[in-house]
PDB file of C-alpha atoms in Angstrom:
ATOM      1  CA  MET P 146       0.000   0.000   0.000  1.00 94.00           C
ATOM      2  CA  ILE P 147       1.167   3.526  -0.753  1.00 95.00           C
ATOM      3  CA  ILE P 148       0.292   6.408   1.547  1.00 96.00           C
ATOM      4  CA  PHE P 149       0.377   9.859  -0.043  1.00 97.00           C
ATOM      5  CA  LYS P 150       1.557  12.595   2.318  1.00 97.00           C
ATOM      6  CA  ASP P 151       1.516  16.361   1.974  1.00 97.00           C
ATOM      7  CA  ILE P 152       5.072  17.533   1.226  1.00 96.00           C
ATOM      8  CA  VAL P 153       4.637  20.633   3.405  1.00 95.00           C
ATOM      9  CA  SER P 154       2.857  19.379   6.547  1.00 95.00           C
ATOM     10  CA  GLY P 155       3.749  15.687   6.340  1.00 96.00           C
ATOM     11  CA  ASP P 156       0.087  14.796   6.949  1.00 97.00           C
ATOM     12  CA  GLU P 157      -1.319  11.641   5.391  1.00 97.00           C
ATOM     13  CA  ILE P 158      -3.811  12.745   2.766  1.00 97.00           C
ATOM     14  CA  ILE P 159      -4.861   9.600   0.857  1.00 96.00           C
ATOM     15  CA  SER P 160      -3.704   6.084  -0.021  1.00 96.00           C
ATOM     16  CA  ASP P 161      -3.761   3.976  -3.150  1.00 95.00           C
ATOM     17  CA  THR P 162      -6.607   1.895  -1.713  1.00 94.00           C
ATOM     18  CA  TRP P 163      -8.876   4.587  -3.177  1.00 95.00           C
ATOM     19  CA  ASP P 164      -9.192   5.117  -6.924  1.00 95.00           C
ATOM     20  CA  LEU P 165      -7.094   8.191  -7.720  1.00 96.00           C
ATOM     21  CA  LYS P 166      -8.143   9.781 -11.019  1.00 97.00           C
ATOM     22  CA  GLU P 167      -5.354  11.940 -12.376  1.00 96.00           C
ATOM     23  CA  ILE P 168      -6.646  15.094 -14.055  1.00 95.00           C
ATOM     24  CA  ASP P 169      -4.392  17.039 -16.460  1.00 91.00           C
ATOM     25  CA  ASP P 170      -1.211  15.857 -14.658  1.00 92.00           C
ATOM     26  CA  THR P 171      -2.169  18.383 -11.958  1.00 94.00           C
ATOM     27  CA  VAL P 172      -4.600  16.983  -9.415  1.00 96.00           C
ATOM     28  CA  TYR P 173      -6.094  13.724  -8.267  1.00 97.00           C
ATOM     29  CA  GLU P 174      -9.839  13.474  -7.862  1.00 97.00           C
ATOM     30  CA  ILE P 175     -11.037  10.740  -5.555  1.00 97.00           C
ATOM     31  CA  ASP P 176     -14.669   9.692  -5.310  1.00 96.00           C
ATOM     32  CA  CYS P 177     -15.739   9.202  -1.709  1.00 96.00           C
ATOM     33  CA  LYS P 178     -18.680   7.644   0.067  1.00 94.00           C
ATOM     34  CA  LYS P 179     -20.866   8.784   2.905  1.00 93.00           C
ATOM     35  CA  VAL P 180     -20.836   6.115   5.593  1.00 92.00           C
ATOM     36  CA  THR P 181     -22.620   5.759   8.897  1.00 90.00           C
ATOM     37  CA  LYS P 182     -20.375   5.507  11.887  1.00 85.00           C
ATOM     38  CA  GLY P 183     -21.248   4.834  15.480  1.00 77.00           C
ATOM     39  CA  MET P 184     -23.398   2.241  17.234  1.00 65.00           C
ATOM     40  CA  ASP P 185     -23.200  -1.240  15.782  1.00 59.00           C
ATOM     41  CA  ASN P 186     -26.250  -2.221  13.796  1.00 54.00           C
ATOM     42  CA  VAL P 187     -27.393  -5.767  14.453  1.00 51.00           C
ATOM     43  CA  ASP P 188     -29.273  -7.098  11.449  1.00 52.00           C
ATOM     44  CA  ILE P 189     -31.814  -9.744  12.459  1.00 52.00           C
ATOM     45  CA  GLY P 190     -32.865 -10.346   8.879  1.00 50.00           C
ATOM     46  CA  ALA P 191     -36.161  -8.497   9.045  1.00 49.00           C
ATOM     47  CA  ASN P 192     -37.061  -6.056   6.292  1.00 52.00           C
ATOM     48  CA  PRO P 193     -37.587  -2.549   7.625  1.00 54.00           C
ATOM     49  CA  SER P 194     -40.945  -0.977   7.042  1.00 49.00           C
ATOM     50  CA  ALA P 195     -41.159   2.113   4.861  1.00 47.00           C
ATOM     51  CA  GLU P 196     -41.381   4.296   7.960  1.00 47.00           C
ATOM     52  CA  GLU P 197     -38.294   2.731   9.536  1.00 49.00           C
ATOM     53  CA  ALA P 198     -36.285   3.099   6.338  1.00 44.00           C
ATOM     54  CA  GLU P 199     -36.873   6.836   6.385  1.00 42.00           C
ATOM     55  CA  GLU P 200     -35.945   7.291  10.054  1.00 50.00           C
ATOM     56  CA  ALA P 201     -33.028   9.483  10.981  1.00 57.00           C
ATOM     57  CA  LEU P 202     -29.776   8.052  12.258  1.00 56.00           C
ATOM     58  CA  GLU P 203     -29.868   6.124  15.495  1.00 68.00           C
ATOM     59  CA  GLU P 204     -28.639   7.859  18.607  1.00 71.00           C
ATOM     60  CA  GLY P 205     -24.847   7.833  18.652  1.00 71.00           C
ATOM     61  CA  GLN P 206     -24.515   7.439  14.885  1.00 83.00           C
ATOM     62  CA  THR P 207     -23.077   9.999  12.527  1.00 87.00           C
ATOM     63  CA  THR P 208     -22.658  10.173   8.774  1.00 88.00           C
ATOM     64  CA  VAL P 209     -19.102  10.851   7.645  1.00 91.00           C
ATOM     65  CA  ILE P 210     -17.245  10.947   4.364  1.00 94.00           C
ATOM     66  CA  ASP P 211     -14.976   7.902   4.283  1.00 94.00           C
ATOM     67  CA  VAL P 212     -11.751   9.611   3.134  1.00 95.00           C
ATOM     68  CA  VAL P 213     -12.213  12.557   5.494  1.00 95.00           C
ATOM     69  CA  ASP P 214     -12.713  10.154   8.395  1.00 94.00           C
ATOM     70  CA  ALA P 215      -9.979   7.657   7.444  1.00 94.00           C
ATOM     71  CA  PHE P 216      -7.270  10.320   7.123  1.00 96.00           C
ATOM     72  CA  ARG P 217      -8.552  12.498   9.976  1.00 95.00           C
ATOM     73  CA  LEU P 218      -8.984  15.509   7.723  1.00 96.00           C
ATOM     74  CA  ASN P 219     -10.261  18.599   9.510  1.00 95.00           C
ATOM     75  CA  PHE P 220     -12.919  20.948   8.173  1.00 95.00           C
ATOM     76  CA  LEU P 221     -11.698  24.522   7.832  1.00 93.00           C
ATOM     77  CA  GLY P 222     -14.519  26.493   9.329  1.00 89.00           C
ATOM     78  CA  ASP P 223     -17.474  25.911  11.595  1.00 87.00           C
ATOM     79  CA  GLU P 224     -19.343  22.755  10.614  1.00 82.00           C
ATOM     80  CA  ALA P 225     -22.334  23.617  12.804  1.00 82.00           C
ATOM     81  CA  SER P 226     -23.032  26.862  10.957  1.00 84.00           C
ATOM     82  CA  GLY P 227     -21.513  25.818   7.617  1.00 78.00           C
ATOM     83  CA  THR P 228     -19.168  28.817   7.697  1.00 85.00           C
ATOM     84  CA  ARG P 229     -15.968  28.151   5.735  1.00 86.00           C
ATOM     85  CA  LEU P 230     -12.523  29.555   6.512  1.00 88.00           C
ATOM     86  CA  PHE P 231     -12.169  30.708   2.908  1.00 91.00           C
ATOM     87  CA  GLY P 232     -15.282  32.785   2.394  1.00 88.00           C
ATOM     88  CA  THR P 233     -14.056  34.306  -0.849  1.00 91.00           C
ATOM     89  CA  LYS P 234     -11.915  33.256  -3.785  1.00 94.00           C
ATOM     90  CA  LYS P 235      -9.428  35.928  -2.742  1.00 93.00           C
ATOM     91  CA  ASP P 236      -9.084  34.323   0.716  1.00 92.00           C
ATOM     92  CA  TYR P 237      -8.403  30.923  -0.822  1.00 94.00           C
ATOM     93  CA  MET P 238      -6.025  32.310  -3.474  1.00 94.00           C
ATOM     94  CA  GLY P 239      -3.800  33.789  -0.754  1.00 93.00           C
ATOM     95  CA  GLN P 240      -3.337  30.358   0.827  1.00 95.00           C
ATOM     96  CA  LEU P 241      -3.034  28.582  -2.528  1.00 95.00           C
ATOM     97  CA  LYS P 242      -0.317  30.924  -3.842  1.00 95.00           C
ATOM     98  CA  SER P 243       1.710  30.446  -0.665  1.00 96.00           C
ATOM     99  CA  TYR P 244       1.293  26.672  -0.852  1.00 96.00           C
ATOM    100  CA  MET P 245       2.209  26.521  -4.542  1.00 96.00           C
ATOM    101  CA  LYS P 246       5.447  28.429  -3.853  1.00 96.00           C
ATOM    102  CA  LYS P 247       6.355  25.748  -1.304  1.00 96.00           C
ATOM    103  CA  VAL P 248       5.514  22.986  -3.787  1.00 96.00           C
ATOM    104  CA  VAL P 249       7.753  24.606  -6.420  1.00 96.00           C
ATOM    105  CA  GLU P 250      10.590  24.844  -3.850  1.00 96.00           C
ATOM    106  CA  LYS P 251      10.188  21.121  -3.089  1.00 94.00           C
ATOM    107  CA  MET P 252      10.153  20.317  -6.807  1.00 94.00           C
ATOM    108  CA  LYS P 253      13.422  22.223  -7.249  1.00 95.00           C
ATOM    109  CA  GLU P 254      14.959  20.441  -4.233  1.00 94.00           C
ATOM    110  CA  SER P 255      14.043  17.084  -5.766  1.00 92.00           C
ATOM    111  CA  GLY P 256      15.738  18.004  -9.054  1.00 94.00           C
ATOM    112  CA  ALA P 257      12.766  18.865 -11.264  1.00 93.00           C
ATOM    113  CA  ASP P 258      13.803  20.852 -14.328  1.00 94.00           C
ATOM    114  CA  GLU P 259      12.406  24.293 -15.175  1.00 95.00           C
ATOM    115  CA  ALA P 260      10.184  22.887 -17.945  1.00 95.00           C
ATOM    116  CA  ALA P 261       8.458  20.497 -15.497  1.00 94.00           C
ATOM    117  CA  ILE P 262       7.988  23.295 -12.965  1.00 95.00           C
ATOM    118  CA  LYS P 263       6.575  25.661 -15.596  1.00 96.00           C
ATOM    119  CA  LYS P 264       4.226  22.921 -16.842  1.00 95.00           C
ATOM    120  CA  PHE P 265       2.992  22.328 -13.272  1.00 94.00           C
ATOM    121  CA  GLN P 266       2.434  26.046 -12.646  1.00 95.00           C
ATOM    122  CA  THR P 267       0.530  26.477 -15.911  1.00 96.00           C
ATOM    123  CA  SER P 268      -1.629  23.394 -15.431  1.00 96.00           C
ATOM    124  CA  ALA P 269      -2.378  24.313 -11.792  1.00 95.00           C
ATOM    125  CA  GLN P 270      -3.464  27.795 -12.878  1.00 95.00           C
ATOM    126  CA  ASN P 271      -5.639  26.314 -15.634  1.00 96.00           C
ATOM    127  CA  TYR P 272      -7.256  23.849 -13.232  1.00 96.00           C
ATOM    128  CA  TYR P 273      -8.002  26.626 -10.746  1.00 95.00           C
ATOM    129  CA  THR P 274      -9.458  28.872 -13.466  1.00 95.00           C
ATOM    130  CA  LYS P 275     -11.575  26.199 -15.154  1.00 95.00           C
ATOM    131  CA  GLN P 276     -12.636  23.989 -12.237  1.00 94.00           C
ATOM    132  CA  ILE P 277     -12.245  25.623  -8.834  1.00 95.00           C
ATOM    133  CA  ALA P 278     -13.069  29.299  -9.425  1.00 95.00           C
ATOM    134  CA  PRO P 279     -16.376  28.750 -11.267  1.00 96.00           C
ATOM    135  CA  ASN P 280     -17.555  26.291  -8.587  1.00 94.00           C
ATOM    136  CA  PHE P 281     -15.913  27.951  -5.585  1.00 95.00           C
ATOM    137  CA  LYS P 282     -19.131  28.286  -3.573  1.00 94.00           C
ATOM    138  CA  ASP P 283     -19.665  24.505  -3.778  1.00 94.00           C
ATOM    139  CA  TYR P 284     -16.338  23.521  -2.194  1.00 95.00           C
ATOM    140  CA  ASP P 285     -15.583  22.674   1.405  1.00 94.00           C
ATOM    141  CA  PHE P 286     -12.000  22.899   2.608  1.00 96.00           C
ATOM    142  CA  TYR P 287     -10.080  20.417   4.740  1.00 96.00           C
ATOM    143  CA  VAL P 288      -6.545  20.124   6.097  1.00 96.00           C
ATOM    144  CA  GLY P 289      -4.628  17.182   7.459  1.00 96.00           C
ATOM    145  CA  GLU P 290      -4.448  15.943  11.006  1.00 95.00           C
ATOM    146  CA  SER P 291      -1.858  18.536  12.101  1.00 95.00           C
ATOM    147  CA  MET P 292      -4.272  21.317  11.064  1.00 94.00           C
ATOM    148  CA  ASP P 293      -1.377  23.111   9.364  1.00 94.00           C
ATOM    149  CA  THR P 294      -3.062  25.650   7.084  1.00 91.00           C
ATOM    150  CA  ASP P 295       0.294  26.275   5.390  1.00 93.00           C
ATOM    151  CA  GLY P 296       0.014  22.726   4.050  1.00 95.00           C
ATOM    152  CA  MET P 297      -2.276  21.306   1.408  1.00 97.00           C
ATOM    153  CA  VAL P 298      -5.916  22.290   1.555  1.00 97.00           C
ATOM    154  CA  VAL P 299      -8.022  19.357   0.374  1.00 97.00           C
ATOM    155  CA  LEU P 300     -11.065  20.407  -1.643  1.00 97.00           C
ATOM    156  CA  LEU P 301     -14.356  18.554  -1.246  1.00 96.00           C
ATOM    157  CA  ASN P 302     -17.243  18.892  -3.660  1.00 96.00           C
ATOM    158  CA  TYR P 303     -20.059  16.720  -5.050  1.00 96.00           C
ATOM    159  CA  ARG P 304     -20.402  15.204  -8.517  1.00 95.00           C
ATOM    160  CA  GLU P 305     -23.164  16.319 -10.858  1.00 93.00           C
ATOM    161  CA  ASP P 306     -25.536  13.805  -9.263  1.00 94.00           C
ATOM    162  CA  GLY P 307     -25.397  15.872  -6.054  1.00 91.00           C
ATOM    163  CA  ILE P 308     -24.872  12.689  -4.028  1.00 93.00           C
ATOM    164  CA  THR P 309     -21.316  11.492  -4.678  1.00 95.00           C
ATOM    165  CA  PRO P 310     -18.688  13.447  -2.743  1.00 96.00           C
ATOM    166  CA  PHE P 311     -15.197  13.738  -4.178  1.00 97.00           C
ATOM    167  CA  ILE P 312     -11.982  15.321  -3.022  1.00 97.00           C
ATOM    168  CA  THR P 313      -9.384  17.122  -5.086  1.00 97.00           C
ATOM    169  CA  ILE P 314      -5.713  17.087  -4.087  1.00 97.00           C
ATOM    170  CA  TRP P 315      -2.683  18.622  -5.780  1.00 97.00           C
ATOM    171  CA  LYS P 316      -0.582  15.846  -7.351  1.00 96.00           C
ATOM    172  CA  HIS P 317       2.765  17.611  -7.040  1.00 95.00           C
ATOM    173  CA  GLY P 318       2.103  18.394  -3.376  1.00 96.00           C
ATOM    174  CA  LEU P 319       2.380  14.742  -2.412  1.00 96.00           C
ATOM    175  CA  THR P 320       5.150  12.359  -1.471  1.00 95.00           C
ATOM    176  CA  GLN P 321       4.726   8.604  -1.437  1.00 94.00           C
ATOM    177  CA  MET P 322       5.412   6.318   1.475  1.00 95.00           C
ATOM    178  CA  LYS P 323       5.264   2.527   0.950  1.00 95.00           C
ATOM    179  CA  VAL P 324       3.771   0.636   3.843  1.00 89.00           C
TER     180      VAL P 324
END
């Protein structure tokens, strides 16, 4: 198994047990699932009635997004009110520019040539312009377990079906650790 860690914070972000879809050699998009966590559910084989099927979660149960839970990602904002840390594109761009500078420094340290760095910068800008900026209001923002906001901010959104959550992570902001 390969664990992908943020090159700035060192936080574990994702592993290869999830299906990483590489987009434009810039980001990985990973489809997630909402799962119920909490009290054990003992199935006695009975079919629930229509009313029971529509009931809310049992006491002590919560619905979580599998990747967010598995890698202990932390929501940037106030989940109770839905307030996000990055209320505007300008707020997010400040963090993203700072993070991208650190990624470029790490690329240089690892021996990446100028052409590879320029390609990364261009493709990251294109991805932001075409994917993130137009849908900015739909994203939630997460950071790794250390809560280091100088590190990678993981983006969470939903597919067109409105049901399937997915996260977006910056490919060049990751290191691999074999386990």
